[in-house]
Amino acid sequence: MSHEFSLTSIPDLNSRYDIYGAVHKGLRKAGCDLLGRLGTADFHNAEETGFLIEDLRHYLMLAASHVGHEDDHIHEALAAKGLSTTTLDEQHDDHRTAFRELEELVVAWENAWPLHKPACGRKLYLAFAAYIADDFAHMHEEETVTGPLLWRNFTDHEMLGIEMRIIASLSPEKSMAFMRIMIPAINPAERAALLGAMKKDAPPEVFQAVIDFAVRPALSVGDFAQLAGALQLAA
Ligand SMILES: [Fe+2]
């Protein structure tokens, strides 16, 4: 897959409904965090690395799920207006191949004799780095090319409808898992807007669960206090 983009002609992304922003920030940050951990892991130590492998599989599950949401809701909406999604579909197929190959490398590390585990871990590190490099280029294209294409062809109200259909399709567990990667990756104003909307629209017990399980554990004490102030949460 090759990408050609100008780094100086990024459109003004704050002017319209941003369907990709928060989830892509979450995937980028979680991917970078994992790459850092894969780089420092002692792959010889199967017990310690087991937690990292679990987190890696969880990340790849969320990434695969995200690609599926874009296929089912964004690409379908584009196709319904006669707009081509061929390039994006091909890139998503490449992602699905990468998910299978990464799982094969994980299994190879799990099954390797102790002496061979570090070499298998090194392969996994390199493969994951190549995967996120590719994914970052793909997400860049979505946010700077597909985003403006959506704005030209859909109203903000229609875009909101697409996002609401994606959210409605998520199980509570998956919804929580996406919140866990998004919240620490977005800025204070974005956190306040995302959670402010949820506080207004979601049942109070659901909102409280998101605060307790996805927000508070993911933020520093200072960042949580700032958010709590913006949302006027009870102390
Ligand atoms: Fe995508």
Coordinates of C-alpha atoms and ligand atoms in Angstrom, one line a residue, residues 20 24 66-67 70 75 88 91-92 95 135 138-139 142, ligand 1:
Y20 CA -13.0 10.0 13.0
H24 CA -8.5 7.5 15.8
H66 CA -13.3 -0.4 14.3
V67 CA -12.6 -1.3 10.6
E70 CA -16.4 2.0 9.2
H75 CA -18.6 3.1 3.6
L88 CA -10.6 2.4 1.6
Q91 CA -6.9 -0.8 2.8
H92 CA -9.4 -2.4 5.2
H95 CA -5.8 -4.6 7.7
D135 CA -2.7 2.1 9.9
H138 CA -4.6 5.0 6.4
M139 CA -6.2 7.0 9.2
E142 CA -9.5 9.0 6.2
Ligands
FE1 FE -10.5 2.9 8.3

